[in-house]
PDB file of C-alpha atoms in Angstrom:
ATOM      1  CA  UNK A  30     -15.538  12.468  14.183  1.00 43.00           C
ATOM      2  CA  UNK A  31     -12.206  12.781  15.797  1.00 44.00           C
ATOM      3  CA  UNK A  32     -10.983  16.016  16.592  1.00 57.00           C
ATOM      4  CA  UNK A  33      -7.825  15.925  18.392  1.00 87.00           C
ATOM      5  CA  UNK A  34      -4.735  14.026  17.066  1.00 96.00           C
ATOM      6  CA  UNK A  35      -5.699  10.260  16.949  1.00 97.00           C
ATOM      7  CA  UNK A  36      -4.316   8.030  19.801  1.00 98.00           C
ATOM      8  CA  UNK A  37      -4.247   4.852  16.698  1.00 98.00           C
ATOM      9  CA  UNK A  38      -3.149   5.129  13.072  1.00 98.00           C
ATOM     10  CA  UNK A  39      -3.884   2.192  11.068  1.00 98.00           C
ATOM     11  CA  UNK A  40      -2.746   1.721   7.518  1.00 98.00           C
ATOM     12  CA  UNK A  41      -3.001  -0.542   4.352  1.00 97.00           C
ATOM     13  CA  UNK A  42       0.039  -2.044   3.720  1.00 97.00           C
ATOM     14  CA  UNK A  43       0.607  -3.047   0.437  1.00 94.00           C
ATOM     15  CA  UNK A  44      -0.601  -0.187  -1.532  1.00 93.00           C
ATOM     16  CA  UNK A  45      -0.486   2.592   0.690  1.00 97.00           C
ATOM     17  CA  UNK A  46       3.214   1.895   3.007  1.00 98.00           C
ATOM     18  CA  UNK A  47       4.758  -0.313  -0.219  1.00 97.00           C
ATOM     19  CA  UNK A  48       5.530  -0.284  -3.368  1.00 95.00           C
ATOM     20  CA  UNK A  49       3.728  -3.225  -4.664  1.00 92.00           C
ATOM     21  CA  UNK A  50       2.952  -2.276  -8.152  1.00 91.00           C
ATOM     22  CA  UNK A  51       6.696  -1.736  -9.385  1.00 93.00           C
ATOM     23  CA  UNK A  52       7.660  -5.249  -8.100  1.00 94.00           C
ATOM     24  CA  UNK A  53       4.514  -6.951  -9.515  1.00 94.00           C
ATOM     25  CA  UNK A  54       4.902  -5.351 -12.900  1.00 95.00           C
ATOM     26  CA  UNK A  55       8.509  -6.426 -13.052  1.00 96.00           C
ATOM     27  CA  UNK A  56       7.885  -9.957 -12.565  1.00 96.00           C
ATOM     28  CA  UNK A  57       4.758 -10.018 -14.851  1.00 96.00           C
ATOM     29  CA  UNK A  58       7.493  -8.779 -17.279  1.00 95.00           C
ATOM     30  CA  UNK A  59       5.737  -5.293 -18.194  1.00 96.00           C
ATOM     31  CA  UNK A  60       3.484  -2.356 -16.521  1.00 94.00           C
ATOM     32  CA  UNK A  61       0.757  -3.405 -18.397  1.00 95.00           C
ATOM     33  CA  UNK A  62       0.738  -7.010 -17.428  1.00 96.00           C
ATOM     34  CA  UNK A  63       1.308  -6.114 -13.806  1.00 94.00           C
ATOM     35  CA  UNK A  64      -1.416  -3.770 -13.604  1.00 90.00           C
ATOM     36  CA  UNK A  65      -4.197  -5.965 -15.284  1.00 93.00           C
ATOM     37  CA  UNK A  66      -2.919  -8.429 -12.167  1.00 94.00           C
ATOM     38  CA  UNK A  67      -2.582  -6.460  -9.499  1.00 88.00           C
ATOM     39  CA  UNK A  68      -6.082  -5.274 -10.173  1.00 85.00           C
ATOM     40  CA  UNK A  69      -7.294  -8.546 -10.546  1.00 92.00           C
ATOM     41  CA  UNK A  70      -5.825  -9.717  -7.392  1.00 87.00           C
ATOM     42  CA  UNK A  71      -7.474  -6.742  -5.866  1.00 82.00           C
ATOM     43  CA  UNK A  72     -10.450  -7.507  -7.286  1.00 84.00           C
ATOM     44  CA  UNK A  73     -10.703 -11.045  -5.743  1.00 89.00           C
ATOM     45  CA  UNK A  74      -9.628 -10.005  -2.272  1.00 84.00           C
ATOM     46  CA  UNK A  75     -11.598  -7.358  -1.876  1.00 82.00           C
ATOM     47  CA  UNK A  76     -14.779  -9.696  -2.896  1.00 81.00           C
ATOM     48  CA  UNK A  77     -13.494 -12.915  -1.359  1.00 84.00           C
ATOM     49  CA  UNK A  78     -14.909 -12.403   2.088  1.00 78.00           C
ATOM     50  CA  UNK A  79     -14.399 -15.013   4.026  1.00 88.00           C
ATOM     51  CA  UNK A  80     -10.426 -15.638   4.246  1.00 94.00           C
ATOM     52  CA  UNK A  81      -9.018 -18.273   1.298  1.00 93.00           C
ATOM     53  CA  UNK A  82      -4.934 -18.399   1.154  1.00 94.00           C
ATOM     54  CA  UNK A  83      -3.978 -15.271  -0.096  1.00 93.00           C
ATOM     55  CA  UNK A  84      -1.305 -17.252  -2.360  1.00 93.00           C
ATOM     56  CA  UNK A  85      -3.737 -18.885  -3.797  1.00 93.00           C
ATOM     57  CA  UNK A  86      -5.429 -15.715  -4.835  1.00 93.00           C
ATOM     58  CA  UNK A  87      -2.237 -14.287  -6.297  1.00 94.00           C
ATOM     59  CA  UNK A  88      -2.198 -17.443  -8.370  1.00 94.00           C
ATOM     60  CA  UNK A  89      -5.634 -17.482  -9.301  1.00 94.00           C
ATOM     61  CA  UNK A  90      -5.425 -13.386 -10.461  1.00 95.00           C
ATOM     62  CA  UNK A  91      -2.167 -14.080 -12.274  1.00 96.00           C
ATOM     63  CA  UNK A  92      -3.460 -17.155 -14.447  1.00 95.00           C
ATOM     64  CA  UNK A  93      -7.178 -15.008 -14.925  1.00 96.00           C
ATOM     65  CA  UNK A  94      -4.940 -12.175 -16.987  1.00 96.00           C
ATOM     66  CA  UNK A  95      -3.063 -14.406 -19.093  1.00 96.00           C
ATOM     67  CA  UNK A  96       0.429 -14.811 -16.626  1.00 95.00           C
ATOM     68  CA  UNK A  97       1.905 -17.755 -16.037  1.00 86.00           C
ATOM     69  CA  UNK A  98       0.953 -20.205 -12.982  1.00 75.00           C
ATOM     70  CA  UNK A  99       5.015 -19.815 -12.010  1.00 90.00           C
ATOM     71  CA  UNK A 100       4.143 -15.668 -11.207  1.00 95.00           C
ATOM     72  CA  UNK A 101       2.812 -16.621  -7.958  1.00 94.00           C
ATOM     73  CA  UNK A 102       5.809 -18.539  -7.036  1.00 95.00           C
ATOM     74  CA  UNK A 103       8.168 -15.828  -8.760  1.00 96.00           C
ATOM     75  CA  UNK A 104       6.286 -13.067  -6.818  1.00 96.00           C
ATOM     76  CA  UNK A 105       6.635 -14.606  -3.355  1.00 95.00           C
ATOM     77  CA  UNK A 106      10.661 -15.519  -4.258  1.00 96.00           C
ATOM     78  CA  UNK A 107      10.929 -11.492  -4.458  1.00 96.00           C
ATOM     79  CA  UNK A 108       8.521 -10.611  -1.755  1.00 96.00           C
ATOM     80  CA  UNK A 109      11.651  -9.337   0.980  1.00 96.00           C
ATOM     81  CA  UNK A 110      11.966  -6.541  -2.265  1.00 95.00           C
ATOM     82  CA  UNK A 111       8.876  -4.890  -1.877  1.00 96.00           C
ATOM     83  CA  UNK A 112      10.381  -1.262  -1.430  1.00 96.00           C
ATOM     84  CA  UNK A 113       8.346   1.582   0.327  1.00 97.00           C
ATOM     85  CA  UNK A 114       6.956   4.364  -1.450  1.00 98.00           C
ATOM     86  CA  UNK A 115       8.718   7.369  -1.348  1.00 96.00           C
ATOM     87  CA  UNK A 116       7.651   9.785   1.776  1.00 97.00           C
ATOM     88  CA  UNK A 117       6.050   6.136   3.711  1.00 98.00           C
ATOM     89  CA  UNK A 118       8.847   5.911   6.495  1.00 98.00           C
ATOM     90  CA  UNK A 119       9.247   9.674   7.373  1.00 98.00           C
ATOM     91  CA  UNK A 120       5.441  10.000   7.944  1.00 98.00           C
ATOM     92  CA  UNK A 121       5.940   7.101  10.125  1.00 98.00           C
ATOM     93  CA  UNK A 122       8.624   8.293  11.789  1.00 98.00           C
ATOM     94  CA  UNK A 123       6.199  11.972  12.170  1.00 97.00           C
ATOM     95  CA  UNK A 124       4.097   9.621  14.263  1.00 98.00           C
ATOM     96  CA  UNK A 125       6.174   7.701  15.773  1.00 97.00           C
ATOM     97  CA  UNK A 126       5.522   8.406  19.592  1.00 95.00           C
ATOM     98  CA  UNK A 127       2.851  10.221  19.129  1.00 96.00           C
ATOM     99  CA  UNK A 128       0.157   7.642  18.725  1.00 98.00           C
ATOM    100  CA  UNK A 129       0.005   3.692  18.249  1.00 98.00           C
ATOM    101  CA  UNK A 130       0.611   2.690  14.547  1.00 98.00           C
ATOM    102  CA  UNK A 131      -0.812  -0.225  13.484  1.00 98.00           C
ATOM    103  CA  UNK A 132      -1.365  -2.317   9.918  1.00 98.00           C
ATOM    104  CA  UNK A 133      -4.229  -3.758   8.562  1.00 98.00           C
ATOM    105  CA  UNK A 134      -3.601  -5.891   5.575  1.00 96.00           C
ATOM    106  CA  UNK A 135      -5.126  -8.157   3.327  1.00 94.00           C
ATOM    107  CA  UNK A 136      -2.493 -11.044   3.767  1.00 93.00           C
ATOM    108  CA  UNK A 137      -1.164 -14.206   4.537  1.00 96.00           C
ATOM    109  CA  UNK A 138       0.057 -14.014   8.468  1.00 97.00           C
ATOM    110  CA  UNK A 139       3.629 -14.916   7.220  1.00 96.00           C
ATOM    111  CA  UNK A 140       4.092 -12.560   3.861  1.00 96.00           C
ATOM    112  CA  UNK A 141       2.034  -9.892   6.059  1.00 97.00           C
ATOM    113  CA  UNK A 142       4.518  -9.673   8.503  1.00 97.00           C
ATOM    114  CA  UNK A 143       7.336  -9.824   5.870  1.00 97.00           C
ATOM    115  CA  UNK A 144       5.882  -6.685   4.207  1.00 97.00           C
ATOM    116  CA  UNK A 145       5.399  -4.735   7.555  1.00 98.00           C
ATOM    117  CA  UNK A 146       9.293  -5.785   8.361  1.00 97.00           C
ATOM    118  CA  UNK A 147      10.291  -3.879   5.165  1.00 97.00           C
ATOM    119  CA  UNK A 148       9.409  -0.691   7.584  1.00 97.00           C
ATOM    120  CA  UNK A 149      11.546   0.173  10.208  1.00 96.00           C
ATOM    121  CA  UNK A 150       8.891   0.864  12.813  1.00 97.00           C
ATOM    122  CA  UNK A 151       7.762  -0.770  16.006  1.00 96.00           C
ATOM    123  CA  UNK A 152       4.304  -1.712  15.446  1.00 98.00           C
ATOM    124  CA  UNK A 153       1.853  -1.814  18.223  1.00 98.00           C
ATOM    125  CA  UNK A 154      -0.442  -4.332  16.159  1.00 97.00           C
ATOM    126  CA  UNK A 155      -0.592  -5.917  12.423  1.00 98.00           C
ATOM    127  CA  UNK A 156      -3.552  -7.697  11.663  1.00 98.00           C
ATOM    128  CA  UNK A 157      -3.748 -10.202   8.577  1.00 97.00           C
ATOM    129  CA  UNK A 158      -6.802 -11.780   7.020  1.00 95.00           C
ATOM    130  CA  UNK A 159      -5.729 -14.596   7.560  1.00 97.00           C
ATOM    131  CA  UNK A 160      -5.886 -13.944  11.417  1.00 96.00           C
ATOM    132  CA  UNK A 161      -8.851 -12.112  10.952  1.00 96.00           C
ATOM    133  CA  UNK A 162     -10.625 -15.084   8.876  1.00 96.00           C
ATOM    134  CA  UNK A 163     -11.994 -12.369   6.231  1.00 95.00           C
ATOM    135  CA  UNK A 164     -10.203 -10.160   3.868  1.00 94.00           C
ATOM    136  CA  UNK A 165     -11.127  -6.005   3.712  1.00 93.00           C
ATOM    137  CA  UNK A 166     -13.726  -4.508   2.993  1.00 93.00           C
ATOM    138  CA  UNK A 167     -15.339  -6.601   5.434  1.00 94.00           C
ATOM    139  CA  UNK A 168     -15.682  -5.023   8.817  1.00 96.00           C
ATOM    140  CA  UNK A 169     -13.790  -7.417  11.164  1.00 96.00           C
ATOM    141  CA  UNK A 170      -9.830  -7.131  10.665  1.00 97.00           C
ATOM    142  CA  UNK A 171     -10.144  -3.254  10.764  1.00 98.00           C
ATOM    143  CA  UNK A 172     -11.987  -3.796  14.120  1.00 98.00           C
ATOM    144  CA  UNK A 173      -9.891  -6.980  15.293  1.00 98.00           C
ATOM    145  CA  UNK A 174      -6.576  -4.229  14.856  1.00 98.00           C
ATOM    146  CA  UNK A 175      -8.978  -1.065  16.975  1.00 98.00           C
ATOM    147  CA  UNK A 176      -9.342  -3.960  19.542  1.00 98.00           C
ATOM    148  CA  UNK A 177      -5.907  -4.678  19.793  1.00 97.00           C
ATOM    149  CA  UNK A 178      -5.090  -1.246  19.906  1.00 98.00           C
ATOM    150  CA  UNK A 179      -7.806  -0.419  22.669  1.00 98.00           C
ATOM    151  CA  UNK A 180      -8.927   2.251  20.626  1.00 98.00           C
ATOM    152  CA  UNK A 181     -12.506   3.228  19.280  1.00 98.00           C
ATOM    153  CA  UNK A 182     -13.149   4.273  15.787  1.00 98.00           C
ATOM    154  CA  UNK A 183     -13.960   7.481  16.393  1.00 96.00           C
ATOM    155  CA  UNK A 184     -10.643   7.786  18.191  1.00 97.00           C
ATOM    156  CA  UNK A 185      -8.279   6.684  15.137  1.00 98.00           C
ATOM    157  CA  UNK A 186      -7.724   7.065  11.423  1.00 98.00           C
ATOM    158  CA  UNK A 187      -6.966   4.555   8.562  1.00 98.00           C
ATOM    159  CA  UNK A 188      -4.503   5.187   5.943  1.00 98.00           C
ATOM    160  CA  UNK A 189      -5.839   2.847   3.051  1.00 98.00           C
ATOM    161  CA  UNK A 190      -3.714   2.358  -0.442  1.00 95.00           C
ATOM    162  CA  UNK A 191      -6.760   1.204  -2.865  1.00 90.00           C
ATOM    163  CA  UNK A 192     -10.199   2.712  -2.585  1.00 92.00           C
ATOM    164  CA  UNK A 193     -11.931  -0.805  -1.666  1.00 91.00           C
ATOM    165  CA  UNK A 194     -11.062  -0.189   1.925  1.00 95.00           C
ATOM    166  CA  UNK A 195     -13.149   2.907   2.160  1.00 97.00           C
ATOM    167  CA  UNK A 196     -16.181   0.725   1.880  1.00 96.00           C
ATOM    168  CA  UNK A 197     -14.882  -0.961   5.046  1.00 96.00           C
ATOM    169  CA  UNK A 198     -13.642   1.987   7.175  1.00 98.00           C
ATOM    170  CA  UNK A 199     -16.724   4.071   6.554  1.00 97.00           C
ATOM    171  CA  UNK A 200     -18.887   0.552   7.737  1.00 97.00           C
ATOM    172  CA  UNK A 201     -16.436   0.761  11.196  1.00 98.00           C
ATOM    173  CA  UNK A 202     -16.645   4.679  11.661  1.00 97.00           C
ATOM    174  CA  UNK A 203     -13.061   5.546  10.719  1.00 98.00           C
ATOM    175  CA  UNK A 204     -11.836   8.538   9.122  1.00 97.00           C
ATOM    176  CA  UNK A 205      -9.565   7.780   5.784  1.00 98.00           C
ATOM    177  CA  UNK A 206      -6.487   8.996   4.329  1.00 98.00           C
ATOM    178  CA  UNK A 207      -6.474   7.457   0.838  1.00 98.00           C
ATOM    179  CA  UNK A 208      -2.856   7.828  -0.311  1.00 98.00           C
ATOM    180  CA  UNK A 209      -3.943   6.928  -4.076  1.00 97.00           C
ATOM    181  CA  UNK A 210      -0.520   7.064  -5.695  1.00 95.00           C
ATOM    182  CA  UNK A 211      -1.390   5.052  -8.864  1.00 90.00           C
ATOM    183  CA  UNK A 212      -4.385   7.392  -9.496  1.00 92.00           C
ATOM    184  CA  UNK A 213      -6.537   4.710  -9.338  1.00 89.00           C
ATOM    185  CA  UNK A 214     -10.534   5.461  -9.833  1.00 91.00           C
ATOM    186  CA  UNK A 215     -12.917   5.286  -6.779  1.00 93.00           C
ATOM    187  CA  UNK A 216     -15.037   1.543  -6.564  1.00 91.00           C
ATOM    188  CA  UNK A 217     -18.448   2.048  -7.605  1.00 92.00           C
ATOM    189  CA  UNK A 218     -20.657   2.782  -4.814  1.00 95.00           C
ATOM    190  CA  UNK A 219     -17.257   3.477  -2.370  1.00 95.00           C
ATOM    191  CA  UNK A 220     -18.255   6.717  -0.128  1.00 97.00           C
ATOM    192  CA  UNK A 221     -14.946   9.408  -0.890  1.00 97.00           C
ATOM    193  CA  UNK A 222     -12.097   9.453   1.602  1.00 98.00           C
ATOM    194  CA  UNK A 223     -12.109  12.504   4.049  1.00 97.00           C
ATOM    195  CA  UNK A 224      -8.806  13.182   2.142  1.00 97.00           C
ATOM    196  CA  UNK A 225      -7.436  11.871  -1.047  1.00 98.00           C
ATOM    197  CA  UNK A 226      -3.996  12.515  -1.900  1.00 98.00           C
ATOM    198  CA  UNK A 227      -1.138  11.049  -4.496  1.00 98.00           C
ATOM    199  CA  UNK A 228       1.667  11.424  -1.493  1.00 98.00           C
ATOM    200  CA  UNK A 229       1.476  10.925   2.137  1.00 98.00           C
ATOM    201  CA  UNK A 230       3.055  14.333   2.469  1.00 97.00           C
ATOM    202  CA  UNK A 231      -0.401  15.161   3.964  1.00 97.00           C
ATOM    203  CA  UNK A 232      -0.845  13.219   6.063  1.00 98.00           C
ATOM    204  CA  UNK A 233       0.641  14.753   9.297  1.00 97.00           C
ATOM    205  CA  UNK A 234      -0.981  18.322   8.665  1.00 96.00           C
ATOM    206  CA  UNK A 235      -4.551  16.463   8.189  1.00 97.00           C
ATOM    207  CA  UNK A 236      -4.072  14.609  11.583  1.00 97.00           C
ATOM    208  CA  UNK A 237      -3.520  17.452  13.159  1.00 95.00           C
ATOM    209  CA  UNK A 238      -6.422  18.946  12.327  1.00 92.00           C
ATOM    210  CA  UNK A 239      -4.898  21.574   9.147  1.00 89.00           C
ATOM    211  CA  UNK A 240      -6.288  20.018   6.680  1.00 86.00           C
ATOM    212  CA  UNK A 241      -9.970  18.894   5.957  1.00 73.00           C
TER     213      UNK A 241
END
């Protein structure tokens, strides 16, 4: 358990820094479409384990809940719009200088580092699954990025979007922030987050130690 300010943050990218759902759900043509795919994609990334192109994915998850094969394609033309939540680049700013800030993200190298562009921060690391070779939950990228960092578990926190991650950070040892902002329900069998919260507006007071 870490108990002074972690030297490494580490944080989901798509759900929990960016607005992913609004964009998906616009080119799926309503919220309800978008959300059926978005949670299909989820689904199949978060079981794929060993690393398969993340387009191909999309694609698959899109054609699975009744989209069009084009989605994919449409998706990745409007990928440079994938806007930040609300609150995501003041709390990075908070942190900024105060400890490394990494991203851990269940992507393709090239869209991955797209989506972390659409923050303006200096990241110390951001670690795909494609570079990884396996997608989250499975152990490896979130340990690849603590490597990178030259951090221990025990000596950084993860910020994770969708509650499939906190299978993988409790495997590692890291303590998780789950910014749920679509209210979405806990996996099955996923241990709770040391802090779930709709905003990131708490994030700063829990790594300080404020907040348990």
């Amino acid at each position: 358990m870490t108990t002074t300010f972690p030297k490494a943050v580490l944080f989901d990218l798509l759900t929990a820094l960016l607005d992913s759902w609004t964009l998906w759900n616009d080119v799926a043509g309503s919220a309800e479409r978008g959300r059926a795919w978005r949670a299909e994609y989820l689904r199949l990334t978060y079981g794929c384990g060993a690393y398969v192109p993340y387009e191909q994915l999309v694609r698959e998850a899109a054609m699975a809940t009744g989209l069009a094969e084009g989605a994919a394609d449409a998706l990745e033309a409007r990928w440079l719009e994938l806007p930040p939540w609300s609150g995501a680049q003041a709390a990075l700013d908070a942190l900024a200088g105060r400890t490394k800030l990494g991203v851990v993200t269940n992507c393709s190298i090239r869209l991955g580092r797209q989506a972390a562009e659409r923050l303006r921060t200096s990241w110390d690391c951001v670690v795909t699954a494609e570079e990884a070779g396996c997608y989250k939950p499975d152990p490896r990228p979130y340990r690849q990025a603590l490597a990178a960092l030259g951090v221990a578990p025990g000596e950084a926190a993860f910020v994770a979007g969708s509650g499939y991650d906190l299978f993988g950070t409790s495997a590692v040892g890291l303590r998780t922030y789950w910014h749920n902002r679509v209210g979405l329900a806990r996996p099955e069998g996923a241990p709770p987050a040391a802090l779930e919260r709709p905003t990131l507006d708490d994030l700063l007071p829990w790594l300080e130690g404020r907040l348990s």
